[in-house]
Amino acid sequence: MGSTRRKFTQEYKTEAVRLVLDSGRSAAEVAKSLGIHEATLGNWVKKAKEEGGAEDRPLSVSERAELEELRKKYTQAQMDIAFLKKGVPRTRRLLEVVG
């Protein structure tokens, strides 16, 4: 037997989206607490953002500092990876000569 499809009012959708954007909780957490599928709530949030009805909240000072730190770490990691990639062929050649 098929299951019946639930219908949600626009007001319910708006409040659910507001919970995601204002509470700082993830869409998955909010969806679980409301008893709806994560993808459904994700679609509502995406649609609200596209329509301009939902603005991302500005970053706090601590969030901005964390973002800056993470960007620096990411840049350093990218440079480390590039360096290691350059070293791999030389290491292979040395191993062939020694071995």
Short mmCIF file of N, CA and C in Angstrom, two decimals, residues 9-22 30 34 41 44:
data_model
loop_
_atom_site.label_atom_id
_atom_site.label_comp_id
_atom_site.label_asym_id
_atom_site.label_seq_id
_atom_site.Cartn_x
_atom_site.Cartn_y
_atom_site.Cartn_z
N THR A 9 1.89 23.79 5.27
CA THR A 9 1.47 25.15 4.94
C THR A 9 2.70 26.01 4.71
N GLN A 10 2.50 27.10 4.00
CA GLN A 10 3.60 28.03 3.74
C GLN A 10 4.13 28.60 5.06
N GLU A 11 3.24 28.83 5.99
CA GLU A 11 3.64 29.35 7.30
C GLU A 11 4.56 28.36 8.02
N TYR A 12 4.24 27.07 7.96
CA TYR A 12 5.06 26.04 8.59
C TYR A 12 6.44 26.01 7.96
N LYS A 13 6.48 26.07 6.62
CA LYS A 13 7.76 26.05 5.90
C LYS A 13 8.61 27.26 6.29
N THR A 14 7.98 28.42 6.36
CA THR A 14 8.69 29.64 6.71
C THR A 14 9.28 29.56 8.11
N GLU A 15 8.52 29.04 9.04
CA GLU A 15 9.01 28.90 10.42
C GLU A 15 10.15 27.88 10.49
N ALA A 16 10.04 26.80 9.75
CA ALA A 16 11.09 25.79 9.74
C ALA A 16 12.39 26.37 9.18
N VAL A 17 12.28 27.14 8.11
CA VAL A 17 13.45 27.79 7.51
C VAL A 17 14.04 28.78 8.50
N ARG A 18 13.20 29.53 9.18
CA ARG A 18 13.68 30.50 10.16
C ARG A 18 14.43 29.80 11.29
N LEU A 19 13.97 28.63 11.69
CA LEU A 19 14.67 27.87 12.73
C LEU A 19 16.09 27.52 12.29
N VAL A 20 16.23 27.13 11.04
CA VAL A 20 17.56 26.76 10.52
C VAL A 20 18.47 27.98 10.49
N LEU A 21 17.95 29.08 9.98
CA LEU A 21 18.80 30.25 9.76
C LEU A 21 19.08 31.02 11.05
N ASP A 22 18.14 31.07 11.97
CA ASP A 22 18.31 31.89 13.17
C ASP A 22 18.88 31.15 14.36
N VAL A 30 17.42 20.36 12.73
CA VAL A 30 16.08 20.94 12.77
C VAL A 30 15.08 19.97 12.15
N LEU A 34 11.80 18.27 13.93
CA LEU A 34 10.45 18.52 13.41
C LEU A 34 9.80 17.27 12.83
N LEU A 41 13.56 19.88 4.07
CA LEU A 41 13.89 21.15 4.72
C LEU A 41 15.00 21.86 3.96
N TRP A 44 13.53 23.71 1.12
CA TRP A 44 12.83 24.92 1.57
C TRP A 44 13.82 26.05 1.84
#
